[in-house]
mmCIF file of C-alpha atoms in Angstrom:
data_model
loop_
_atom_site.group_PDB
_atom_site.id
_atom_site.type_symbol
_atom_site.label_atom_id
_atom_site.label_comp_id
_atom_site.label_asym_id
_atom_site.label_seq_id
_atom_site.Cartn_x
_atom_site.Cartn_y
_atom_site.Cartn_z
ATOM 1 C CA MET Y 1 105.074 91.670 174.608
ATOM 2 C CA LYS Y 2 103.644 90.950 178.060
ATOM 3 C CA LEU Y 3 100.098 90.995 176.664
ATOM 4 C CA VAL Y 4 101.042 88.533 173.908
ATOM 5 C CA ILE Y 5 102.532 86.134 176.490
ATOM 6 C CA LEU Y 6 99.422 86.342 178.666
ATOM 7 C CA VAL Y 7 97.187 85.619 175.690
ATOM 8 C CA LEU Y 8 99.323 82.616 174.709
ATOM 9 C CA LEU Y 9 99.280 81.289 178.267
ATOM 10 C CA ALA Y 10 95.489 81.599 178.398
ATOM 11 C CA SER Y 11 95.228 79.737 175.089
ATOM 12 C CA PHE Y 12 97.478 76.934 176.349
ATOM 13 C CA GLN Y 13 95.396 76.659 179.530
ATOM 14 C CA LEU Y 14 92.177 76.333 177.535
ATOM 15 C CA LEU Y 15 93.778 73.740 175.284
ATOM 16 C CA ALA Y 16 94.973 71.771 178.314
ATOM 17 C CA GLN Y 17 91.518 71.898 179.891
ATOM 18 C CA SER Y 18 90.005 70.494 176.694
ATOM 19 C CA GLY Y 19 92.445 67.591 176.659
ATOM 20 C CA GLY Y 20 94.424 69.120 173.815
ATOM 21 C CA LYS Y 21 91.482 68.877 171.428
ATOM 22 C CA GLU Y 22 89.905 71.708 169.477
ATOM 23 C CA HIS Y 23 86.117 72.100 169.375
ATOM 24 C CA PRO Y 24 85.166 73.348 165.914
ATOM 25 C CA VAL Y 25 81.655 74.510 165.117
ATOM 26 C CA LYS Y 26 79.719 71.438 164.035
ATOM 27 C CA TYR Y 27 78.055 73.157 161.082
ATOM 28 C CA PRO Y 28 80.230 76.089 160.006
ATOM 29 C CA THR Y 29 78.919 78.573 157.459
ATOM 30 C CA VAL Y 30 79.996 77.938 153.893
ATOM 31 C CA TYR Y 31 80.077 80.480 151.059
ATOM 32 C CA ARG Y 32 78.970 79.346 147.628
ATOM 33 C CA THR Y 33 77.862 80.497 144.198
ATOM 34 C CA ILE Y 34 75.423 78.916 141.787
ATOM 35 C CA GLN Y 35 74.397 79.781 138.232
ATOM 36 C CA ILE Y 36 70.762 80.891 138.070
ATOM 37 C CA ASP Y 37 69.240 82.294 134.856
ATOM 38 C CA GLY Y 38 72.720 83.079 133.532
ATOM 39 C CA LEU Y 39 73.800 84.902 136.715
ATOM 40 C CA SER Y 40 76.239 83.949 139.428
ATOM 41 C CA ILE Y 41 74.234 84.027 142.654
ATOM 42 C CA PHE Y 42 76.178 84.027 145.903
ATOM 43 C CA TYR Y 43 74.774 82.492 149.059
ATOM 44 C CA ARG Y 44 75.677 81.566 152.605
ATOM 45 C CA GLU Y 45 74.643 78.193 153.968
ATOM 46 C CA ALA Y 46 74.854 76.515 157.358
ATOM 47 C CA GLY Y 47 73.355 73.565 159.149
ATOM 48 C CA PRO Y 48 72.452 69.999 158.102
ATOM 49 C CA LYS Y 49 70.607 69.790 154.797
ATOM 50 C CA GLY Y 50 68.065 67.372 156.188
ATOM 51 C CA ALA Y 51 67.020 69.799 158.933
ATOM 52 C CA PRO Y 52 64.044 72.209 158.701
ATOM 53 C CA ALA Y 53 64.965 74.960 156.247
ATOM 54 C CA LEU Y 54 65.075 78.699 156.893
ATOM 55 C CA LEU Y 55 65.363 80.871 153.762
ATOM 56 C CA LEU Y 56 66.713 84.318 154.683
ATOM 57 C CA MET Y 57 65.957 87.306 152.431
ATOM 58 C CA HIS Y 58 67.994 90.453 153.065
ATOM 59 C CA GLY Y 59 67.289 94.175 152.848
ATOM 60 C CA LEU Y 60 68.764 97.351 151.319
ATOM 61 C CA PRO Y 61 71.659 98.092 151.117
ATOM 62 C CA SER Y 62 72.769 94.960 152.887
ATOM 63 C CA SER Y 63 73.351 91.437 151.651
ATOM 64 C CA SER Y 64 73.246 87.946 153.082
ATOM 65 C CA ARG Y 65 75.992 89.143 155.427
ATOM 66 C CA MET Y 66 73.322 90.618 157.712
ATOM 67 C CA PHE Y 67 72.276 87.060 158.625
ATOM 68 C CA GLU Y 68 75.676 85.867 159.848
ATOM 69 C CA PRO Y 69 74.477 86.143 163.497
ATOM 70 C CA LEU Y 70 71.645 83.697 162.804
ATOM 71 C CA LEU Y 71 73.760 81.286 160.797
ATOM 72 C CA SER Y 72 76.230 80.982 163.655
ATOM 73 C CA ARG Y 73 73.520 80.634 166.328
ATOM 74 C CA LEU Y 74 70.968 78.328 164.677
ATOM 75 C CA SER Y 75 72.962 75.937 162.490
ATOM 76 C CA ASP Y 76 72.856 73.210 165.147
ATOM 77 C CA ARG Y 77 69.162 72.577 164.426
ATOM 78 C CA TYR Y 78 68.247 74.253 161.149
ATOM 79 C CA HIS Y 79 69.357 74.398 157.537
ATOM 80 C CA LEU Y 80 69.867 78.090 156.830
ATOM 81 C CA VAL Y 81 70.275 79.523 153.331
ATOM 82 C CA ALA Y 82 70.844 83.232 152.674
ATOM 83 C CA PRO Y 83 71.326 84.424 149.049
ATOM 84 C CA ASP Y 84 72.432 87.805 147.698
ATOM 85 C CA TYR Y 85 70.022 89.286 145.143
ATOM 86 C CA PRO Y 86 71.331 90.263 141.698
ATOM 87 C CA GLY Y 87 72.904 93.688 142.083
ATOM 88 C CA PHE Y 88 73.788 93.081 145.743
ATOM 89 C CA GLY Y 89 76.667 91.657 147.720
ATOM 90 C CA HIS Y 90 78.724 89.022 145.922
ATOM 91 C CA SER Y 91 76.121 88.095 143.304
ATOM 92 C CA ASP Y 92 76.450 89.411 139.751
ATOM 93 C CA TRP Y 93 75.606 93.055 139.123
ATOM 94 C CA PRO Y 94 74.328 93.018 135.522
ATOM 95 C CA ASP Y 95 74.113 96.273 133.617
ATOM 96 C CA PRO Y 96 70.711 97.893 134.280
ATOM 97 C CA LYS Y 97 70.480 98.697 130.578
ATOM 98 C CA LYS Y 98 70.390 94.939 129.904
ATOM 99 C CA PHE Y 99 68.758 93.617 133.079
ATOM 100 C CA ALA Y 100 65.399 94.554 134.578
ATOM 101 C CA TYR Y 101 65.911 95.484 138.238
ATOM 102 C CA THR Y 102 62.367 94.869 139.391
ATOM 103 C CA PHE Y 103 61.012 93.022 142.396
ATOM 104 C CA ASP Y 104 59.112 90.668 140.088
ATOM 105 C CA HIS Y 105 62.333 89.731 138.329
ATOM 106 C CA ILE Y 106 64.348 89.281 141.528
ATOM 107 C CA ALA Y 107 61.600 87.159 143.085
ATOM 108 C CA GLN Y 108 61.547 84.988 139.951
ATOM 109 C CA ILE Y 109 65.305 84.451 140.185
ATOM 110 C CA MET Y 110 65.073 83.682 143.915
ATOM 111 C CA ASN Y 111 62.347 81.096 143.200
ATOM 112 C CA HIS Y 112 64.625 79.507 140.608
ATOM 113 C CA PHE Y 113 67.428 79.623 143.204
ATOM 114 C CA THR Y 114 65.343 77.645 145.719
ATOM 115 C CA GLU Y 115 64.464 75.093 143.028
ATOM 116 C CA ALA Y 116 68.129 74.663 142.081
ATOM 117 C CA LEU Y 117 68.991 74.002 145.745
ATOM 118 C CA GLY Y 118 66.060 71.617 146.197
ATOM 119 C CA LEU Y 119 64.321 73.767 148.814
ATOM 120 C CA SER Y 120 60.749 72.579 148.441
ATOM 121 C CA ARG Y 121 59.512 73.588 151.949
ATOM 122 C CA TYR Y 122 60.900 76.338 154.145
ATOM 123 C CA THR Y 123 60.214 79.041 156.679
ATOM 124 C CA LEU Y 124 60.720 82.365 154.927
ATOM 125 C CA TYR Y 125 62.524 85.139 156.836
ATOM 126 C CA MET Y 126 62.002 88.584 155.257
ATOM 127 C CA GLN Y 127 63.747 91.826 156.226
ATOM 128 C CA ASP Y 128 63.172 95.162 154.428
ATOM 129 C CA TYR Y 129 63.483 94.393 150.661
ATOM 130 C CA GLY Y 130 63.086 90.760 151.679
ATOM 131 C CA GLY Y 131 59.392 91.585 152.182
ATOM 132 C CA PRO Y 132 58.524 92.498 148.575
ATOM 133 C CA VAL Y 133 60.767 89.755 147.237
ATOM 134 C CA GLY Y 134 59.434 87.209 149.693
ATOM 135 C CA PHE Y 135 55.723 87.956 149.384
ATOM 136 C CA ARG Y 136 56.007 87.548 145.614
ATOM 137 C CA MET Y 137 57.620 84.158 146.210
ATOM 138 C CA VAL Y 138 54.799 83.262 148.598
ATOM 139 C CA LEU Y 139 52.065 84.092 146.089
ATOM 140 C CA ALA Y 140 53.898 82.274 143.279
ATOM 141 C CA HIS Y 141 54.437 79.084 145.331
ATOM 142 C CA PRO Y 142 52.371 79.077 148.536
ATOM 143 C CA GLU Y 143 52.845 75.316 148.837
ATOM 144 C CA ARG Y 144 56.514 75.869 149.689
ATOM 145 C CA ILE Y 145 55.854 78.063 152.723
ATOM 146 C CA GLN Y 146 55.805 76.511 156.179
ATOM 147 C CA ALA Y 147 55.819 79.807 158.062
ATOM 148 C CA LEU Y 148 56.742 83.485 157.752
ATOM 149 C CA ILE Y 149 59.105 85.594 159.802
ATOM 150 C CA VAL Y 150 58.885 89.331 159.150
ATOM 151 C CA GLN Y 151 61.596 91.585 160.524
ATOM 152 C CA ASP Y 152 61.220 95.309 159.793
ATOM 153 C CA ALA Y 153 59.489 94.768 156.447
ATOM 154 C CA VAL Y 154 56.275 96.444 155.289
ATOM 155 C CA ALA Y 155 53.088 95.030 153.768
ATOM 156 C CA HIS Y 156 50.735 97.986 154.470
ATOM 157 C CA ASN Y 157 50.713 101.485 153.011
ATOM 158 C CA SER Y 158 50.400 102.921 156.516
ATOM 159 C CA GLY Y 159 53.782 101.391 157.332
ATOM 160 C CA LEU Y 160 55.564 103.886 155.060
ATOM 161 C CA GLY Y 161 56.394 106.838 157.287
ATOM 162 C CA ALA Y 162 57.135 110.507 156.846
ATOM 163 C CA ASN Y 163 60.503 110.050 155.140
ATOM 164 C CA TRP Y 164 58.683 108.427 152.210
ATOM 165 C CA LYS Y 165 57.397 111.780 150.953
ATOM 166 C CA THR Y 166 60.478 112.269 148.754
ATOM 167 C CA ARG Y 167 60.256 108.663 147.651
ATOM 168 C CA ARG Y 168 56.624 108.916 146.618
ATOM 169 C CA ALA Y 169 57.460 112.067 144.644
ATOM 170 C CA PHE Y 170 60.139 110.052 142.816
ATOM 171 C CA TRP Y 171 57.541 107.435 141.854
ATOM 172 C CA ALA Y 172 55.232 110.155 140.549
ATOM 173 C CA ASP Y 173 57.940 111.909 138.468
ATOM 174 C CA ARG Y 174 61.233 110.067 138.250
ATOM 175 C CA ALA Y 175 63.111 112.574 136.091
ATOM 176 C CA ALA Y 176 62.287 115.537 138.313
ATOM 177 C CA ASN Y 177 63.101 113.769 141.573
ATOM 178 C CA GLU Y 178 65.964 111.360 140.817
ATOM 179 C CA SER Y 179 68.713 113.443 142.470
ATOM 180 C CA ALA Y 180 66.591 114.084 145.552
ATOM 181 C CA LEU Y 181 65.767 110.392 145.805
ATOM 182 C CA ARG Y 182 69.426 109.365 145.647
ATOM 183 C CA ALA Y 183 70.286 111.836 148.414
ATOM 184 C CA ASN Y 184 67.383 110.555 150.495
ATOM 185 C CA LEU Y 185 67.857 106.838 149.931
ATOM 186 C CA LEU Y 186 71.532 106.254 149.188
ATOM 187 C CA SER Y 187 73.432 108.877 151.214
ATOM 188 C CA LEU Y 188 75.895 108.080 154.007
ATOM 189 C CA ALA Y 189 73.609 109.785 156.529
ATOM 190 C CA THR Y 190 70.628 107.614 155.528
ATOM 191 C CA THR Y 191 72.788 104.494 155.476
ATOM 192 C CA ARG Y 192 73.895 105.242 159.038
ATOM 193 C CA THR Y 193 70.379 106.017 160.226
ATOM 194 C CA ARG Y 194 69.114 102.666 158.968
ATOM 195 C CA HIS Y 195 71.318 101.023 161.578
ATOM 196 C CA ALA Y 196 71.409 103.330 164.588
ATOM 197 C CA GLY Y 197 68.073 105.110 164.123
ATOM 198 C CA ASN Y 198 67.234 107.229 167.164
ATOM 199 C CA ASP Y 199 68.778 104.812 169.652
ATOM 200 C CA PRO Y 200 70.086 106.957 172.547
ATOM 201 C CA ASP Y 201 73.020 104.580 172.980
ATOM 202 C CA GLN Y 202 74.868 105.170 169.723
ATOM 203 C CA GLU Y 203 78.055 103.603 171.047
ATOM 204 C CA ARG Y 204 76.533 100.140 170.610
ATOM 205 C CA TYR Y 205 76.846 100.359 166.831
ATOM 206 C CA ASN Y 206 79.950 99.417 164.892
ATOM 207 C CA PRO Y 207 80.468 102.192 162.287
ATOM 208 C CA ASP Y 208 81.789 99.580 159.842
ATOM 209 C CA LEU Y 209 78.131 98.573 159.406
ATOM 210 C CA TRP Y 210 77.251 101.725 157.468
ATOM 211 C CA THR Y 211 80.640 102.658 156.030
ATOM 212 C CA ASP Y 212 80.880 99.222 154.380
ATOM 213 C CA GLU Y 213 77.359 99.566 152.976
ATOM 214 C CA PHE Y 214 78.004 103.106 151.768
ATOM 215 C CA ALA Y 215 81.169 101.893 150.047
ATOM 216 C CA PHE Y 216 79.014 99.283 148.305
ATOM 217 C CA LEU Y 217 76.477 101.939 147.245
ATOM 218 C CA SER Y 218 79.323 104.113 145.906
ATOM 219 C CA GLN Y 219 80.571 101.455 143.484
ATOM 220 C CA PRO Y 220 80.205 102.247 139.762
ATOM 221 C CA GLY Y 221 76.735 101.427 138.532
ATOM 222 C CA GLN Y 222 75.156 101.015 141.958
ATOM 223 C CA ALA Y 223 73.310 104.354 141.919
ATOM 224 C CA GLU Y 224 71.616 103.342 138.666
ATOM 225 C CA ILE Y 225 70.858 99.811 139.885
ATOM 226 C CA GLN Y 226 69.365 100.961 143.172
ATOM 227 C CA SER Y 227 67.424 103.820 141.559
ATOM 228 C CA ASP Y 228 65.890 101.424 139.048
ATOM 229 C CA LEU Y 229 64.916 98.962 141.750
ATOM 230 C CA PHE Y 230 63.522 101.634 144.029
ATOM 231 C CA TYR Y 231 61.481 103.127 141.205
ATOM 232 C CA ASP Y 232 59.869 99.702 140.971
ATOM 233 C CA TYR Y 233 59.092 99.834 144.704
ATOM 234 C CA ARG Y 234 55.854 101.611 143.788
ATOM 235 C CA THR Y 235 54.597 98.227 142.537
ATOM 236 C CA ASN Y 236 54.964 96.913 146.094
ATOM 237 C CA VAL Y 237 52.520 99.507 147.386
ATOM 238 C CA GLU Y 238 50.075 98.446 144.660
ATOM 239 C CA ALA Y 239 50.539 94.793 145.691
ATOM 240 C CA TYR Y 240 50.039 95.316 149.451
ATOM 241 C CA PRO Y 241 46.287 94.474 149.293
ATOM 242 C CA LYS Y 242 47.085 91.117 147.641
ATOM 243 C CA TRP Y 243 49.619 90.232 150.325
ATOM 244 C CA GLN Y 244 47.221 91.252 153.081
ATOM 245 C CA ARG Y 245 44.402 89.234 151.521
ATOM 246 C CA TRP Y 246 46.609 86.149 151.360
ATOM 247 C CA MET Y 247 47.539 86.512 155.032
ATOM 248 C CA ARG Y 248 43.933 87.021 156.099
ATOM 249 C CA GLU Y 249 42.700 84.069 154.092
ATOM 250 C CA GLN Y 250 45.532 81.635 154.840
ATOM 251 C CA GLN Y 251 46.372 82.662 158.418
ATOM 252 C CA PRO Y 252 49.995 81.502 158.115
ATOM 253 C CA ARG Y 253 52.193 80.877 161.125
ATOM 254 C CA LEU Y 254 53.718 84.314 161.520
ATOM 255 C CA LEU Y 255 56.456 85.796 163.680
ATOM 256 C CA VAL Y 256 56.898 89.587 163.527
ATOM 257 C CA ILE Y 257 60.125 91.079 164.886
ATOM 258 C CA TRP Y 258 60.438 94.861 165.004
ATOM 259 C CA GLY Y 259 63.287 97.113 166.086
ATOM 260 C CA LYS Y 260 62.352 99.574 168.818
ATOM 261 C CA TYR Y 261 64.433 102.243 167.043
ATOM 262 C CA GLU Y 262 63.215 101.464 163.531
ATOM 263 C CA SER Y 263 63.326 104.741 161.564
ATOM 264 C CA SER Y 264 62.609 103.604 157.982
ATOM 265 C CA PHE Y 265 59.041 102.449 158.646
ATOM 266 C CA ASP Y 266 56.120 103.509 160.799
ATOM 267 C CA PRO Y 267 55.835 101.914 164.266
ATOM 268 C CA SER Y 268 52.214 100.954 163.559
ATOM 269 C CA GLU Y 269 53.261 98.217 161.117
ATOM 270 C CA PRO Y 270 53.556 95.320 163.625
ATOM 271 C CA GLU Y 271 49.941 95.966 164.732
ATOM 272 C CA ALA Y 272 48.832 95.880 161.090
ATOM 273 C CA TYR Y 273 50.291 92.381 160.701
ATOM 274 C CA ALA Y 274 48.507 91.314 163.902
ATOM 275 C CA ARG Y 275 45.184 92.502 162.479
ATOM 276 C CA ASP Y 276 45.742 90.347 159.391
ATOM 277 C CA VAL Y 277 46.899 87.327 161.414
ATOM 278 C CA PRO Y 278 45.510 87.576 164.967
ATOM 279 C CA LYS Y 279 47.544 84.584 166.179
ATOM 280 C CA ALA Y 280 50.806 86.147 164.988
ATOM 281 C CA GLN Y 281 53.645 86.403 167.495
ATOM 282 C CA VAL Y 282 54.800 90.038 167.659
ATOM 283 C CA HIS Y 283 57.979 91.076 169.449
ATOM 284 C CA ILE Y 284 59.621 94.496 169.734
ATOM 285 C CA VAL Y 285 63.363 94.101 170.235
ATOM 286 C CA ASP Y 286 66.134 96.418 171.383
ATOM 287 C CA GLY Y 287 67.470 97.491 167.994
ATOM 288 C CA GLY Y 288 66.947 99.539 164.862
ATOM 289 C CA HIS Y 289 66.024 98.718 161.266
ATOM 290 C CA PHE Y 290 68.801 96.098 161.197
ATOM 291 C CA ALA Y 291 67.934 94.835 164.640
ATOM 292 C CA MET Y 292 70.477 92.029 164.614
ATOM 293 C CA ASP Y 293 73.157 94.699 165.075
ATOM 294 C CA THR Y 294 72.285 94.818 168.767
ATOM 295 C CA ALA Y 295 69.697 92.107 169.456
ATOM 296 C CA ALA Y 296 71.139 89.046 167.735
ATOM 297 C CA ASP Y 297 70.819 86.767 170.767
ATOM 298 C CA GLU Y 298 67.218 87.798 171.398
ATOM 299 C CA ILE Y 299 66.233 87.386 167.746
ATOM 300 C CA ALA Y 300 67.963 84.014 167.491
ATOM 301 C CA THR Y 301 66.033 82.807 170.537
ATOM 302 C CA LEU Y 302 62.738 84.047 169.099
ATOM 303 C CA VAL Y 303 63.421 82.340 165.752
ATOM 304 C CA ARG Y 304 64.563 79.113 167.402
ATOM 305 C CA ASP Y 305 61.471 78.907 169.607
ATOM 306 C CA PHE Y 306 59.123 79.834 166.743
ATOM 307 C CA ALA Y 307 60.659 77.316 164.351
ATOM 308 C CA ALA Y 308 60.572 74.607 167.028
ATOM 309 C CA SER Y 309 56.825 75.163 167.453
ATOM 310 C CA ILE Y 310 56.302 74.383 163.746
ATOM 311 C CA HIS Y 311 58.264 71.134 163.517
#
């Protein structure tokens, strides 16, 4: 009871200091759905629509929720849009027997999504699966791209580390390796490792991060959806040379953000981007594969400064 009274007193003091007025966030995040190609696509949006646009593409097994730290920190100056892919988050999860879960298909739907929202020019932020979705969007409509931000996403075969041995075996023989792939890719242990990696300070990580994602992966149909999509991941490896060639030829404005404790990909990947785009800004931050878990302020500052240099 004493604690409740103290909290109330503190609240009244703050209210008195502000002249009795509340100070709401100027551009709060809103949560919307839109029909794209017969599917309900969920997205988060923040910031003024006339401001420079940042299109945020999420990874596995996350959703647009991973970008909440950026939406809350950057909406004063930028128009941020973060969709959930089909089969993820709050977007529709069509039956994989009736819907092709491929990166080509998802990229096509995401391009249609941007057209429906009137996003004709934007900086593209790609994390993990956001890389293969985003690079396909880039090659389909390069005129829409103002700049690229890559956070823990791969565009070089050398960036796939040792834990990809099981995954490559799955691509070579799906039937023989499906159960091993699901244990490797979709297990609770792997879901946890994606966040905390080998960070010596494990107490920094909220366990809800991976238990929520594992609960998502455990939903009926998700194992089939994610297996189908990951089987198609082999097409990303085949496409890497095209993405690299585009970067080398176009020399886009590029910001690379990499978690110090990244465990899904090889630590050489940021240097590979810098070889393709020598003027790229490369920053290693204090985090894992989902670096915003622990480095949200640092990443928001990097993105803000990078975006400001473009506009």
